[in-house]
Coordinates of C-alpha atoms in Angstrom, one line a residue:
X1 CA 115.2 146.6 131.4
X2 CA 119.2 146.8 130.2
X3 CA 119.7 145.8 126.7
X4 CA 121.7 142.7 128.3
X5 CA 118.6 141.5 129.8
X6 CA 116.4 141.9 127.1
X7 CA 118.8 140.2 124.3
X8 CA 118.5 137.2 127.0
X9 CA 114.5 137.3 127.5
X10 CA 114.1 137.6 123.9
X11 CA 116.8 134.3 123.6
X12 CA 114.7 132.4 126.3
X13 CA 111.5 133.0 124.2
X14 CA 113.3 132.3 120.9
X15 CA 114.1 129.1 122.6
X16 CA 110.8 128.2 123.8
X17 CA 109.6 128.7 120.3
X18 CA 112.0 126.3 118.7
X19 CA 110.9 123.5 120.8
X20 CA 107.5 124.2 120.3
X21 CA 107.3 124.2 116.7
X22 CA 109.9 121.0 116.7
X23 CA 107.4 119.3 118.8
X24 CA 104.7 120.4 116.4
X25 CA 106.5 118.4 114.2
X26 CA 107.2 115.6 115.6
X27 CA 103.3 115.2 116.8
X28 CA 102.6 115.8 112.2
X29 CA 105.3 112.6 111.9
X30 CA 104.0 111.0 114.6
X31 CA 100.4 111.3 113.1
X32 CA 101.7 110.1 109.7
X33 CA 103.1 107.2 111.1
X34 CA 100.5 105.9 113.0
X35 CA 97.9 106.8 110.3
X36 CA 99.8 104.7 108.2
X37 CA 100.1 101.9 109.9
X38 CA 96.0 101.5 110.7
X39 CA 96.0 101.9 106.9
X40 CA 97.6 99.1 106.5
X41 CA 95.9 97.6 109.3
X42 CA 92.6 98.1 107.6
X43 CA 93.7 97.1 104.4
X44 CA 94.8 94.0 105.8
X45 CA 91.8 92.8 107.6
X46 CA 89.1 94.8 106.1
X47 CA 88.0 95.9 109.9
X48 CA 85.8 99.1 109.6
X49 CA 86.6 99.9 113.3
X50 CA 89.7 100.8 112.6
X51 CA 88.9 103.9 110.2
X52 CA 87.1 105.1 113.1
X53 CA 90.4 104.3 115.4
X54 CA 92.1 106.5 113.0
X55 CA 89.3 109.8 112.8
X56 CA 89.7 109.2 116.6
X57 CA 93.9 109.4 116.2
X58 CA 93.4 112.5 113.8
X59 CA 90.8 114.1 116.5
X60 CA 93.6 113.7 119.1
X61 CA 96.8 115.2 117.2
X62 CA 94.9 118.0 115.3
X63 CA 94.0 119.0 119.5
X64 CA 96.9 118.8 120.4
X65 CA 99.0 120.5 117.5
X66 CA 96.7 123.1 117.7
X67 CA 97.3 123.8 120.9
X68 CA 101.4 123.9 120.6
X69 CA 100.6 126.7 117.4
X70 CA 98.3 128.4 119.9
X71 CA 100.9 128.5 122.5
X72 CA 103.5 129.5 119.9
X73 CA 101.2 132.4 118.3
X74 CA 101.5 133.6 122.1
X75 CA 104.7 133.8 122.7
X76 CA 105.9 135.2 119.2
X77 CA 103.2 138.1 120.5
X78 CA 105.4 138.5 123.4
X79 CA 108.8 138.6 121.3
X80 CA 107.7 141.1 119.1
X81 CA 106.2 143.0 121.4
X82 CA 110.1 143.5 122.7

């Protein structure tokens, strides 16, 4: 492979790690905000159902953040292995 072409592989996967971990994020503030709300929900109303809605909600994100790390672990295996 010609330096030219790696420097641009290793940018695509630099890239595709960025978005990955930005998404990561955004699924922790999407958690926080939602979480917070059926808080207050709760709080409001005294329903117990919604404390499981939310161990549900946390199930769900912690799933799928861990799979974005997962996927991100991957490919920063395959960048320093360039």
């Amino acid at each position: 492979m010609r330096n030219e072409e790696r420097i641009k592989y290793l940018e695509m996967i630099e890239e595709i790690i960025k978005r990955m971990a930005e998404n990561s994020v955004k699924m922790k503030e999407w958690f926080v905000t939602l979480s917070c709300a059926i808080v207050a929900g709760f709080f409001a109303s005294q329903r117990a159902e919604l404390l499981f809605i939310i161990s549900g909600a946390a199930l769900v994100f912690w799933i799928h953040d861990s799979s974005y790390l997962r996927n991100e672990r991957r490919y920063r295996e395959l960048y320093a292995c360039n």
